[in-house]
Amino acid sequence: MSADRSGPVGVAVIGAGKISEQYLTNMRSYPDLDVRFVADLLPDRARATADEYGVPGWGSTSEALEQDDVEIIVNLTIPAAHAEVGSAILAAGKHVWNEKPLTVDLETARSLLTRSRDSGLLVGCAPDTFLGPGLQTTRRMIDRGDIGRPLTASMVFQTPGPHRWHPNPAFLYQQGGGPLFDMAPYYLTALTQVFGPLAGVAALGSTAATTRTIGQGPLAGEVFDVGVATYVTAIFDFRTGEVASATFSFDSQLTRLGVLEINGTEATLAAPDPNHFSGDIKIIKAGDEEWERIAVAGDGIGRGIGVVDMARALRSGGTHRATGELGLHVLDAMLASADSVERRSFVDIESGFTPIPLLPAGWDPTRRVV
Ligand SMILES: NC(=O)c1ccc[n+]([C@@H]2O[C@H](COP(=O)([O-])OP(=O)(O)OC[C@H]3O[C@@H](n4cnc5c(N)ncnc54)[C@H](O)[C@@H]3O)[C@@H](O)[C@H]2O)c1
Protein backbone atom coordinates (compact mmCIF):
# COMPACT_ATOMS: atom_id res chain seq x y z
CA MET A 1 0.00 0.00 0.00
CA SER A 2 1.60 3.27 -1.03
CA ALA A 3 1.60 6.13 1.44
CA ASP A 4 1.10 8.95 -1.07
CA ARG A 5 -1.04 11.26 1.07
CA SER A 6 -0.41 12.67 4.53
CA GLY A 7 -2.39 13.77 7.57
CA PRO A 8 -5.78 12.58 8.78
CA VAL A 9 -7.64 10.27 6.43
CA GLY A 10 -10.90 11.53 4.91
CA VAL A 11 -13.85 9.23 5.71
CA ALA A 12 -17.42 8.96 4.46
CA VAL A 13 -20.20 6.88 5.98
CA ILE A 14 -22.85 5.16 3.87
CA GLY A 15 -25.86 4.07 5.96
CA ALA A 16 -27.07 6.56 8.58
CA GLY A 17 -29.06 4.10 10.73
CA LYS A 18 -28.82 2.90 14.30
CA ILE A 19 -25.15 1.94 14.44
CA SER A 20 -24.01 5.12 12.68
CA GLU A 21 -24.61 6.92 16.00
CA GLN A 22 -21.77 5.00 17.66
CA TYR A 23 -19.46 5.21 14.64
CA LEU A 24 -19.93 8.94 14.13
CA THR A 25 -19.55 9.79 17.82
CA ASN A 26 -16.36 7.73 18.04
CA MET A 27 -14.79 8.52 14.68
CA ARG A 28 -15.08 12.24 15.35
CA SER A 29 -12.95 11.70 18.47
CA TYR A 30 -10.22 9.84 16.58
CA PRO A 31 -7.86 12.52 15.22
CA ASP A 32 -6.43 10.30 12.48
CA LEU A 33 -9.88 10.27 10.85
CA ASP A 34 -11.70 13.24 9.34
CA VAL A 35 -15.38 12.40 8.72
CA ARG A 36 -16.42 14.45 5.72
CA PHE A 37 -19.62 12.97 4.28
CA VAL A 38 -22.71 10.99 5.30
CA ALA A 39 -24.86 9.19 2.71
CA ASP A 40 -28.04 7.14 2.88
CA LEU A 41 -30.77 5.84 0.59
CA LEU A 42 -32.95 8.30 2.51
CA PRO A 43 -31.55 11.80 1.88
CA ASP A 44 -33.35 13.36 4.85
CA ARG A 45 -31.76 10.82 7.15
CA ALA A 46 -28.30 11.53 5.71
CA ARG A 47 -28.83 15.26 6.17
CA ALA A 48 -30.20 14.99 9.73
CA THR A 49 -27.31 12.70 10.74
CA ALA A 50 -24.68 14.96 9.17
CA ASP A 51 -26.18 17.95 10.99
CA GLU A 52 -26.34 16.13 14.30
CA TYR A 53 -22.70 15.04 14.19
CA GLY A 54 -21.28 18.17 12.56
CA VAL A 55 -20.26 16.41 9.34
CA PRO A 56 -19.86 18.96 6.52
CA GLY A 57 -21.24 16.90 3.59
CA TRP A 58 -24.29 14.70 3.05
CA GLY A 59 -26.10 13.16 0.09
CA SER A 60 -26.52 9.97 -1.93
CA THR A 61 -24.20 6.98 -2.21
CA SER A 62 -23.01 8.10 -5.65
CA GLU A 63 -22.21 11.54 -4.26
CA ALA A 64 -20.23 9.91 -1.43
CA LEU A 65 -18.23 7.95 -4.01
CA GLU A 66 -17.34 11.17 -5.85
CA GLN A 67 -15.76 12.94 -2.85
CA ASP A 68 -12.11 13.57 -3.75
CA ASP A 69 -11.09 14.18 -0.15
CA VAL A 70 -12.50 10.83 1.03
CA GLU A 71 -10.18 7.79 1.10
CA ILE A 72 -12.08 5.28 3.30
CA ILE A 73 -15.81 4.66 3.10
CA VAL A 74 -17.49 3.05 6.08
CA ASN A 75 -20.35 0.85 4.88
CA LEU A 76 -23.04 0.75 7.58
CA THR A 77 -25.88 -0.42 5.35
CA ILE A 78 -27.86 -3.57 6.11
CA PRO A 79 -26.13 -6.94 5.41
CA ALA A 80 -28.05 -7.56 2.16
CA ALA A 81 -26.55 -4.34 0.74
CA HIS A 82 -22.96 -4.85 1.97
CA ALA A 83 -21.68 -6.54 -1.22
CA GLU A 84 -23.19 -4.10 -3.69
CA VAL A 85 -22.22 -0.99 -1.73
CA GLY A 86 -18.78 -2.40 -0.86
CA SER A 87 -17.93 -3.20 -4.47
CA ALA A 88 -19.17 0.22 -5.64
CA ILE A 89 -16.80 1.78 -3.09
CA LEU A 90 -13.84 -0.20 -4.47
CA ALA A 91 -14.88 0.59 -8.05
CA ALA A 92 -14.74 4.29 -7.10
CA GLY A 93 -11.11 3.82 -5.97
CA LYS A 94 -11.80 4.10 -2.23
CA HIS A 95 -10.88 1.75 0.60
CA VAL A 96 -13.84 0.10 2.31
CA TRP A 97 -14.72 -0.74 5.91
CA ASN A 98 -17.79 -3.02 5.96
CA GLU A 99 -19.93 -3.66 8.99
CA LYS A 100 -20.45 -7.37 9.67
CA PRO A 101 -21.22 -9.75 8.15
CA LEU A 102 -18.83 -8.97 5.27
CA THR A 103 -21.60 -9.97 2.81
CA VAL A 104 -24.34 -12.61 2.98
CA ASP A 105 -22.76 -15.22 0.68
CA LEU A 106 -19.29 -16.49 -0.14
CA GLU A 107 -19.35 -15.62 -3.83
CA THR A 108 -19.79 -11.87 -3.30
CA ALA A 109 -17.37 -11.91 -0.36
CA ARG A 110 -14.69 -13.56 -2.51
CA SER A 111 -15.25 -11.16 -5.37
CA LEU A 112 -14.91 -8.21 -2.98
CA LEU A 113 -11.52 -9.55 -1.85
CA THR A 114 -10.41 -10.29 -5.41
CA ARG A 115 -11.27 -6.74 -6.40
CA SER A 116 -9.37 -5.49 -3.35
CA ARG A 117 -6.24 -7.49 -4.28
CA ASP A 118 -6.41 -6.43 -7.94
CA SER A 119 -6.82 -2.75 -7.13
CA GLY A 120 -4.51 -2.51 -4.10
CA LEU A 121 -7.42 -1.04 -2.12
CA LEU A 122 -8.04 -2.25 1.44
CA VAL A 123 -11.13 -4.07 2.65
CA GLY A 124 -11.68 -4.03 6.39
CA CYS A 125 -14.52 -5.74 8.21
CA ALA A 126 -16.19 -5.43 11.60
CA PRO A 127 -16.12 -6.52 14.31
CA ASP A 128 -13.22 -4.49 15.62
CA THR A 129 -14.05 -5.37 19.24
CA PHE A 130 -11.16 -7.86 19.16
CA LEU A 131 -8.83 -4.85 18.85
CA GLY A 132 -10.21 -3.38 22.08
CA PRO A 133 -8.21 -3.56 25.31
CA GLY A 134 -10.47 -6.33 26.71
CA LEU A 135 -9.78 -8.93 24.04
CA GLN A 136 -6.22 -7.74 23.35
CA THR A 137 -5.37 -8.26 27.04
CA THR A 138 -7.11 -11.64 26.95
CA ARG A 139 -4.99 -12.72 24.00
CA ARG A 140 -1.80 -11.41 25.61
CA MET A 141 -2.53 -13.47 28.74
CA ILE A 142 -3.22 -16.63 26.74
CA ASP A 143 -0.20 -16.09 24.46
CA ARG A 144 2.10 -15.83 27.48
CA GLY A 145 0.72 -19.08 28.92
CA ASP A 146 -1.57 -17.92 31.75
CA ILE A 147 -4.07 -20.75 31.13
CA GLY A 148 -1.53 -23.32 29.96
CA ARG A 149 -2.38 -24.89 26.60
CA PRO A 150 -5.81 -23.71 25.38
CA LEU A 151 -8.07 -26.73 24.86
CA THR A 152 -11.75 -25.86 24.52
CA ALA A 153 -14.14 -22.92 24.65
CA SER A 154 -17.80 -22.14 25.34
CA MET A 155 -19.85 -19.27 23.91
CA VAL A 156 -23.34 -18.19 24.95
CA PHE A 157 -25.48 -15.39 23.56
CA GLN A 158 -29.21 -15.61 24.34
CA THR A 159 -31.80 -12.82 24.45
CA PRO A 160 -35.47 -12.34 23.52
CA GLY A 161 -34.23 -10.73 20.27
CA PRO A 162 -33.52 -7.25 18.88
CA HIS A 163 -37.09 -6.67 17.61
CA ARG A 164 -37.66 -5.42 21.17
CA TRP A 165 -35.31 -2.41 20.86
CA HIS A 166 -34.18 -1.88 17.24
CA PRO A 167 -36.20 0.82 15.40
CA ASN A 168 -36.23 -1.16 12.11
CA PRO A 169 -35.32 -4.76 12.98
CA ALA A 170 -36.73 -6.81 10.05
CA PHE A 171 -33.26 -7.20 8.45
CA LEU A 172 -32.02 -8.82 11.65
CA TYR A 173 -34.42 -11.72 10.98
CA GLN A 174 -33.55 -12.24 7.29
CA GLN A 175 -30.58 -13.73 5.42
CA GLY A 176 -27.44 -12.20 6.92
CA GLY A 177 -29.23 -11.74 10.26
CA GLY A 178 -30.56 -14.01 12.99
CA PRO A 179 -28.53 -14.64 16.13
CA LEU A 180 -25.93 -16.51 14.07
CA PHE A 181 -24.99 -13.86 11.49
CA ASP A 182 -25.69 -10.93 13.80
CA MET A 183 -23.87 -12.08 16.94
CA ALA A 184 -21.50 -14.97 16.12
CA PRO A 185 -19.04 -12.60 14.36
CA TYR A 186 -18.01 -11.20 17.76
CA TYR A 187 -17.53 -14.60 19.40
CA LEU A 188 -15.94 -16.43 16.46
CA THR A 189 -13.61 -13.55 15.61
CA ALA A 190 -12.38 -13.46 19.21
CA LEU A 191 -11.79 -17.22 19.28
CA THR A 192 -9.94 -17.26 15.96
CA GLN A 193 -7.41 -14.92 17.57
CA VAL A 194 -6.68 -17.60 20.19
CA PHE A 195 -7.02 -20.85 18.20
CA GLY A 196 -6.51 -19.76 14.56
CA PRO A 197 -8.79 -20.76 11.67
CA LEU A 198 -11.91 -22.89 12.16
CA ALA A 199 -12.03 -26.25 10.39
CA GLY A 200 -15.63 -27.51 10.67
CA VAL A 201 -18.98 -27.25 12.37
CA ALA A 202 -22.04 -29.30 13.31
CA ALA A 203 -25.11 -27.25 14.18
CA LEU A 204 -28.82 -27.54 14.90
CA GLY A 205 -31.32 -24.72 14.78
CA SER A 206 -34.97 -23.80 15.19
CA THR A 207 -37.35 -20.88 14.74
CA ALA A 208 -39.79 -20.10 17.57
CA ALA A 209 -42.17 -17.94 15.52
CA THR A 210 -42.66 -17.07 11.86
CA THR A 211 -43.34 -13.39 12.62
CA ARG A 212 -42.18 -10.82 15.17
CA THR A 213 -43.64 -7.48 16.24
CA ILE A 214 -41.54 -4.32 16.47
CA GLY A 215 -41.34 -3.27 20.11
CA GLN A 216 -40.19 0.35 20.05
CA GLY A 217 -39.92 3.50 17.95
CA PRO A 218 -42.07 4.93 15.16
CA LEU A 219 -42.75 1.44 13.69
CA ALA A 220 -43.80 -0.14 17.04
CA GLY A 221 -46.57 -2.70 16.57
CA GLU A 222 -45.64 -3.50 12.96
CA VAL A 223 -45.38 -7.24 12.24
CA PHE A 224 -42.66 -8.68 9.99
CA ASP A 225 -41.69 -12.14 8.73
CA VAL A 226 -38.86 -14.21 10.18
CA GLY A 227 -36.75 -15.93 7.52
CA VAL A 228 -33.92 -17.52 9.52
CA ALA A 229 -33.28 -19.81 12.49
CA THR A 230 -33.64 -17.79 15.67
CA TYR A 231 -31.86 -20.43 17.77
CA VAL A 232 -28.61 -22.07 16.67
CA THR A 233 -26.45 -24.35 18.75
CA ALA A 234 -23.15 -25.48 17.28
CA ILE A 235 -19.91 -27.28 17.92
CA PHE A 236 -16.84 -26.10 16.06
CA ASP A 237 -13.36 -27.45 15.71
CA PHE A 238 -10.22 -25.59 14.77
CA ARG A 239 -7.45 -26.65 12.39
CA THR A 240 -5.17 -27.18 15.37
CA GLY A 241 -7.66 -29.61 16.93
CA GLU A 242 -9.33 -27.60 19.72
CA VAL A 243 -13.11 -27.76 20.10
CA ALA A 244 -15.70 -25.12 21.06
CA SER A 245 -19.43 -25.07 21.72
CA ALA A 246 -21.81 -22.18 21.05
CA THR A 247 -25.40 -21.12 21.59
CA PHE A 248 -26.76 -18.11 19.68
CA SER A 249 -30.41 -17.38 20.40
CA PHE A 250 -33.10 -14.75 19.92
CA ASP A 251 -35.58 -17.20 21.46
CA SER A 252 -34.78 -16.85 25.16
CA GLN A 253 -36.76 -14.85 27.70
CA LEU A 254 -33.61 -14.98 29.82
CA THR A 255 -30.86 -12.62 28.70
CA ARG A 256 -27.48 -14.27 29.14
CA LEU A 257 -24.78 -12.98 26.87
CA GLY A 258 -21.11 -12.24 26.57
CA VAL A 259 -20.11 -15.73 27.75
CA LEU A 260 -16.76 -16.53 26.17
CA GLU A 261 -14.85 -18.99 28.32
CA ILE A 262 -11.59 -20.58 27.29
CA ASN A 263 -10.41 -23.67 29.13
CA GLY A 264 -6.72 -24.44 29.21
CA THR A 265 -4.60 -27.14 30.84
CA GLU A 266 -3.85 -24.84 33.81
CA ALA A 267 -6.81 -22.47 34.08
CA THR A 268 -10.14 -21.31 32.69
CA LEU A 269 -10.37 -17.71 31.50
CA ALA A 270 -13.64 -15.80 31.04
CA ALA A 271 -13.06 -13.09 28.44
CA PRO A 272 -14.99 -9.80 28.49
CA ASP A 273 -18.16 -9.72 26.35
CA PRO A 274 -16.73 -9.96 22.80
CA ASN A 275 -19.33 -7.42 21.64
CA HIS A 276 -17.62 -4.88 23.92
CA PHE A 277 -14.24 -3.21 23.75
CA SER A 278 -13.33 -3.53 27.41
CA GLY A 279 -14.56 -5.18 30.62
CA ASP A 280 -13.11 -7.40 33.31
CA ILE A 281 -11.31 -10.65 32.60
CA LYS A 282 -11.81 -13.50 35.09
CA ILE A 283 -9.48 -16.42 35.59
CA ILE A 284 -9.70 -19.51 37.78
CA LYS A 285 -6.54 -21.58 38.13
CA ALA A 286 -6.20 -25.24 39.03
CA GLY A 287 -7.03 -25.59 42.74
CA ASP A 288 -8.66 -22.13 43.07
CA GLU A 289 -12.19 -21.91 44.50
CA GLU A 290 -12.96 -18.39 43.23
CA TRP A 291 -12.47 -16.38 40.08
CA GLU A 292 -9.64 -13.84 40.14
CA ARG A 293 -10.86 -10.64 38.50
CA ILE A 294 -8.49 -8.65 36.29
CA ALA A 295 -9.64 -5.12 35.49
CA VAL A 296 -8.92 -3.85 31.98
CA ALA A 297 -8.60 -0.12 31.35
CA GLY A 298 -9.88 1.32 28.10
CA ASP A 299 -13.27 2.94 28.52
CA GLY A 300 -14.04 5.38 25.76
CA ILE A 301 -12.70 3.14 23.02
CA GLY A 302 -15.44 1.82 20.73
CA ARG A 303 -16.59 0.99 17.21
CA GLY A 304 -14.40 2.47 14.53
CA ILE A 305 -10.97 1.61 15.98
CA GLY A 306 -10.53 -0.83 13.10
CA VAL A 307 -10.97 2.13 10.76
CA VAL A 308 -8.22 4.00 12.65
CA ASP A 309 -5.93 0.96 12.29
CA MET A 310 -6.70 0.96 8.55
CA ALA A 311 -6.05 4.70 8.25
CA ARG A 312 -2.66 4.34 9.96
CA ALA A 313 -1.79 1.41 7.70
CA LEU A 314 -2.63 3.55 4.68
CA ARG A 315 -0.30 6.31 5.82
CA SER A 316 2.56 4.02 6.93
CA GLY A 317 2.26 1.55 4.07
CA GLY A 318 1.79 -1.21 6.68
CA THR A 319 -0.99 -3.76 7.14
CA HIS A 320 -4.22 -3.42 9.06
CA ARG A 321 -5.76 -6.00 11.39
CA ALA A 322 -9.55 -6.37 11.01
CA THR A 323 -9.05 -7.69 7.52
CA GLY A 324 -11.64 -8.59 4.91
CA GLU A 325 -9.93 -11.99 4.76
CA LEU A 326 -10.78 -12.60 8.44
CA GLY A 327 -14.31 -11.29 7.80
CA LEU A 328 -14.65 -13.81 4.96
CA HIS A 329 -13.42 -16.66 7.16
CA VAL A 330 -15.97 -15.83 9.86
CA LEU A 331 -18.71 -15.51 7.21
CA ASP A 332 -17.64 -18.91 5.85
CA ALA A 333 -17.98 -20.40 9.36
CA MET A 334 -21.47 -18.92 9.76
CA LEU A 335 -22.62 -20.08 6.33
CA ALA A 336 -21.24 -23.55 7.12
CA SER A 337 -23.20 -23.48 10.40
CA ALA A 338 -26.43 -22.54 8.58
CA ASP A 339 -25.72 -25.25 6.02
CA SER A 340 -25.16 -27.78 8.81
CA VAL A 341 -28.52 -26.81 10.35
CA GLU A 342 -30.18 -27.46 6.97
CA ARG A 343 -28.34 -30.72 6.23
CA ARG A 344 -28.12 -32.10 9.77
CA SER A 345 -24.49 -33.02 9.19
CA PHE A 346 -20.90 -31.83 9.78
CA VAL A 347 -19.73 -29.18 7.31
CA ASP A 348 -16.09 -28.29 6.59
CA ILE A 349 -14.89 -24.68 6.74
CA GLU A 350 -12.41 -24.30 3.89
CA SER A 351 -11.15 -20.71 4.13
CA GLY A 352 -8.38 -19.44 6.38
CA PHE A 353 -6.74 -16.13 7.17
CA THR A 354 -3.30 -14.63 7.60
CA PRO A 355 -2.44 -14.44 11.34
CA ILE A 356 -3.13 -11.02 12.80
CA PRO A 357 -0.57 -9.41 15.09
CA LEU A 358 -1.53 -7.91 18.45
CA LEU A 359 -1.71 -4.14 18.62
CA PRO A 360 1.39 -2.62 20.21
CA ALA A 361 1.06 -1.98 23.97
CA GLY A 362 -0.31 1.51 24.54
CA TRP A 363 -1.99 1.71 21.10
CA ASP A 364 -4.42 4.60 21.36
CA PRO A 365 -6.93 5.62 18.68
CA THR A 366 -7.51 8.98 20.39
CA ARG A 367 -3.88 10.04 19.85
CA ARG A 368 -2.83 11.71 16.59
CA VAL A 369 -0.36 9.52 14.71
CA VAL A 370 -0.66 10.34 10.99
N1 LIG B 1 -27.69 -1.71 15.45
C1 LIG B 1 -26.68 -2.26 16.08
O1 LIG B 1 -26.64 -2.31 17.34
C2 LIG B 1 -25.50 -2.82 15.32
C3 LIG B 1 -24.38 -3.18 16.07
C4 LIG B 1 -23.26 -3.65 15.40
C5 LIG B 1 -23.28 -3.79 14.03
N2 LIG B 1 -24.40 -3.47 13.31
C6 LIG B 1 -24.35 -3.67 11.86
O2 LIG B 1 -24.43 -2.39 11.24
C7 LIG B 1 -25.14 -2.49 9.99
C8 LIG B 1 -26.29 -1.53 10.01
O3 LIG B 1 -27.11 -1.82 11.13
P1 LIG B 1 -28.13 -0.73 11.71
O4 LIG B 1 -28.67 -1.35 12.94
O5 LIG B 1 -27.48 0.60 11.78
O6 LIG B 1 -29.25 -0.77 10.56
P2 LIG B 1 -30.35 0.35 10.23
O7 LIG B 1 -31.44 -0.32 9.49
O8 LIG B 1 -30.69 1.10 11.49
O9 LIG B 1 -29.56 1.34 9.26
C9 LIG B 1 -29.16 1.00 7.95
C10 LIG B 1 -29.15 2.28 7.11
O10 LIG B 1 -28.62 1.96 5.83
C11 LIG B 1 -29.43 2.55 4.84
N3 LIG B 1 -29.32 1.73 3.63
C12 LIG B 1 -29.79 0.47 3.44
N4 LIG B 1 -29.44 0.01 2.23
C13 LIG B 1 -28.73 1.02 1.64
C14 LIG B 1 -28.10 1.15 0.37
N5 LIG B 1 -28.14 0.17 -0.54
N6 LIG B 1 -27.45 2.30 0.11
C15 LIG B 1 -27.41 3.31 1.02
N7 LIG B 1 -28.00 3.24 2.24
C16 LIG B 1 -28.65 2.10 2.54
C17 LIG B 1 -30.85 2.57 5.42
O11 LIG B 1 -31.65 3.57 4.82
C18 LIG B 1 -30.55 2.86 6.90
O12 LIG B 1 -30.54 4.24 7.18
C19 LIG B 1 -25.54 -3.96 9.86
O13 LIG B 1 -24.60 -4.63 9.07
C20 LIG B 1 -25.49 -4.48 11.30
O14 LIG B 1 -25.18 -5.86 11.34
C21 LIG B 1 -25.51 -2.96 13.93
mmCIF file of N, CA and C and ligand atoms in Angstrom, residues 14-19 40-42 45 61 76-79 81-82 85 99-100 165-166 171 182 186 303, ligand 1:
data_model
loop_
_atom_site.group_PDB
_atom_site.id
_atom_site.type_symbol
_atom_site.label_atom_id
_atom_site.label_comp_id
_atom_site.label_asym_id
_atom_site.label_seq_id
_atom_site.Cartn_x
_atom_site.Cartn_y
_atom_site.Cartn_z
ATOM 1 N N ILE A 14 -21.628 5.453 4.631
ATOM 2 C CA ILE A 14 -22.854 5.161 3.872
ATOM 3 C C ILE A 14 -23.745 4.295 4.776
ATOM 4 N N GLY A 15 -24.947 4.779 5.050
ATOM 5 C CA GLY A 15 -25.859 4.070 5.961
ATOM 6 C C GLY A 15 -25.955 4.814 7.278
ATOM 7 N N ALA A 16 -26.947 5.690 7.390
ATOM 8 C CA ALA A 16 -27.073 6.559 8.577
ATOM 9 C C ALA A 16 -28.144 6.013 9.514
ATOM 10 N N GLY A 17 -28.065 4.721 9.841
ATOM 11 C CA GLY A 17 -29.056 4.096 10.725
ATOM 12 C C GLY A 17 -28.563 4.034 12.156
ATOM 13 N N LYS A 18 -29.039 3.015 12.862
ATOM 14 C CA LYS A 18 -28.816 2.899 14.303
ATOM 15 C C LYS A 18 -27.325 2.910 14.680
ATOM 16 N N ILE A 19 -26.534 2.083 13.990
ATOM 17 C CA ILE A 19 -25.149 1.944 14.444
ATOM 18 C C ILE A 19 -24.290 3.140 14.032
ATOM 19 N N ASP A 40 -27.025 8.158 2.588
ATOM 20 C CA ASP A 40 -28.040 7.143 2.881
ATOM 21 C C ASP A 40 -28.999 7.103 1.703
ATOM 22 N N LEU A 41 -29.685 5.943 1.575
ATOM 23 C CA LEU A 41 -30.772 5.842 0.592
ATOM 24 C C LEU A 41 -31.798 6.939 0.849
ATOM 25 N N LEU A 42 -31.961 7.290 2.121
ATOM 26 C CA LEU A 42 -32.946 8.302 2.512
ATOM 27 C C LEU A 42 -32.207 9.628 2.716
ATOM 28 N N ARG A 45 -32.488 11.475 6.051
ATOM 29 C CA ARG A 45 -31.764 10.823 7.155
ATOM 30 C C ARG A 45 -30.272 11.173 7.086
ATOM 31 N N THR A 61 -25.382 7.846 -2.125
ATOM 32 C CA THR A 61 -24.201 6.978 -2.211
ATOM 33 C C THR A 61 -23.297 7.433 -3.354
ATOM 34 N N LEU A 76 -22.171 1.121 6.443
ATOM 35 C CA LEU A 76 -23.039 0.751 7.577
ATOM 36 C C LEU A 76 -24.457 0.470 7.094
ATOM 37 N N THR A 77 -24.563 -0.029 5.868
ATOM 38 C CA THR A 77 -25.879 -0.416 5.350
ATOM 39 C C THR A 77 -26.247 -1.783 5.923
ATOM 40 N N ILE A 78 -27.427 -2.265 5.598
ATOM 41 C CA ILE A 78 -27.865 -3.573 6.111
ATOM 42 C C ILE A 78 -27.090 -4.687 5.383
ATOM 43 N N PRO A 79 -26.974 -5.880 5.995
ATOM 44 C CA PRO A 79 -26.134 -6.936 5.407
ATOM 45 C C PRO A 79 -26.432 -7.226 3.941
ATOM 46 N N ALA A 81 -27.108 -5.365 1.629
ATOM 47 C CA ALA A 81 -26.548 -4.336 0.735
ATOM 48 C C ALA A 81 -25.024 -4.253 0.825
ATOM 49 N N HIS A 82 -24.403 -5.009 1.751
ATOM 50 C CA HIS A 82 -22.957 -4.851 1.969
ATOM 51 C C HIS A 82 -22.140 -5.108 0.705
ATOM 52 N N VAL A 85 -22.779 -2.286 -2.125
ATOM 53 C CA VAL A 85 -22.221 -0.989 -1.725
ATOM 54 C C VAL A 85 -20.698 -1.108 -1.607
ATOM 55 N N GLU A 99 -19.413 -3.057 7.752
ATOM 56 C CA GLU A 99 -19.930 -3.656 8.988
ATOM 57 C C GLU A 99 -20.079 -5.159 8.735
ATOM 58 N N LYS A 100 -20.295 -5.923 9.802
ATOM 59 C CA LYS A 100 -20.449 -7.367 9.666
ATOM 60 C C LYS A 100 -21.904 -7.713 9.369
ATOM 61 N N TRP A 165 -35.912 -3.749 20.692
ATOM 62 C CA TRP A 165 -35.314 -2.411 20.863
ATOM 63 C C TRP A 165 -34.897 -1.730 19.560
ATOM 64 N N HIS A 166 -34.686 -2.515 18.471
ATOM 65 C CA HIS A 166 -34.183 -1.880 17.243
ATOM 66 C C HIS A 166 -35.336 -1.164 16.536
ATOM 67 N N PHE A 171 -34.464 -6.629 9.089
ATOM 68 C CA PHE A 171 -33.262 -7.200 8.449
ATOM 69 C C PHE A 171 -32.509 -8.143 9.384
ATOM 70 N N ASP A 182 -25.777 -12.220 13.109
ATOM 71 C CA ASP A 182 -25.694 -10.932 13.800
ATOM 72 C C ASP A 182 -24.705 -10.978 14.962
ATOM 73 N N TYR A 186 -18.807 -11.664 16.615
ATOM 74 C CA TYR A 186 -18.010 -11.203 17.763
ATOM 75 C C TYR A 186 -17.299 -12.376 18.435
ATOM 76 N N ARG A 303 -16.522 1.321 18.637
ATOM 77 C CA ARG A 303 -16.591 0.987 17.213
ATOM 78 C C ARG A 303 -15.891 2.044 16.369
HETATM 79 N N1 LIG B 1 -27.689 -1.708 15.455
HETATM 80 C C1 LIG B 1 -26.679 -2.262 16.083
HETATM 81 O O1 LIG B 1 -26.638 -2.309 17.339
HETATM 82 C C2 LIG B 1 -25.504 -2.822 15.321
HETATM 83 C C3 LIG B 1 -24.378 -3.183 16.072
HETATM 84 C C4 LIG B 1 -23.258 -3.653 15.396
HETATM 85 C C5 LIG B 1 -23.285 -3.787 14.030
HETATM 86 N N2 LIG B 1 -24.396 -3.474 13.314
HETATM 87 C C6 LIG B 1 -24.353 -3.673 11.857
HETATM 88 O O2 LIG B 1 -24.429 -2.392 11.236
HETATM 89 C C7 LIG B 1 -25.138 -2.493 9.995
HETATM 90 C C8 LIG B 1 -26.291 -1.528 10.014
HETATM 91 O O3 LIG B 1 -27.109 -1.820 11.127
HETATM 92 P P1 LIG B 1 -28.129 -0.732 11.706
HETATM 93 O O4 LIG B 1 -28.666 -1.351 12.943
HETATM 94 O O5 LIG B 1 -27.484 0.598 11.778
HETATM 95 O O6 LIG B 1 -29.251 -0.772 10.565
HETATM 96 P P2 LIG B 1 -30.353 0.349 10.228
HETATM 97 O O7 LIG B 1 -31.438 -0.319 9.485
HETATM 98 O O8 LIG B 1 -30.688 1.104 11.487
HETATM 99 O O9 LIG B 1 -29.564 1.339 9.264
HETATM 100 C C9 LIG B 1 -29.157 0.999 7.954
HETATM 101 C C10 LIG B 1 -29.153 2.276 7.112
HETATM 102 O O10 LIG B 1 -28.624 1.955 5.825
HETATM 103 C C11 LIG B 1 -29.434 2.549 4.835
HETATM 104 N N3 LIG B 1 -29.319 1.734 3.633
HETATM 105 C C12 LIG B 1 -29.795 0.473 3.440
HETATM 106 N N4 LIG B 1 -29.445 0.014 2.225
HETATM 107 C C13 LIG B 1 -28.735 1.018 1.641
HETATM 108 C C14 LIG B 1 -28.104 1.146 0.375
HETATM 109 N N5 LIG B 1 -28.139 0.170 -0.541
HETATM 110 N N6 LIG B 1 -27.452 2.299 0.113
HETATM 111 C C15 LIG B 1 -27.406 3.306 1.018
HETATM 112 N N7 LIG B 1 -27.995 3.235 2.244
HETATM 113 C C16 LIG B 1 -28.651 2.100 2.545
HETATM 114 C C17 LIG B 1 -30.847 2.571 5.424
HETATM 115 O O11 LIG B 1 -31.653 3.570 4.817
HETATM 116 C C18 LIG B 1 -30.551 2.860 6.897
HETATM 117 O O12 LIG B 1 -30.538 4.237 7.177
HETATM 118 C C19 LIG B 1 -25.539 -3.957 9.859
HETATM 119 O O13 LIG B 1 -24.600 -4.635 9.072
HETATM 120 C C20 LIG B 1 -25.492 -4.483 11.301
HETATM 121 O O14 LIG B 1 -25.183 -5.858 11.339
HETATM 122 C C21 LIG B 1 -25.505 -2.960 13.929
#
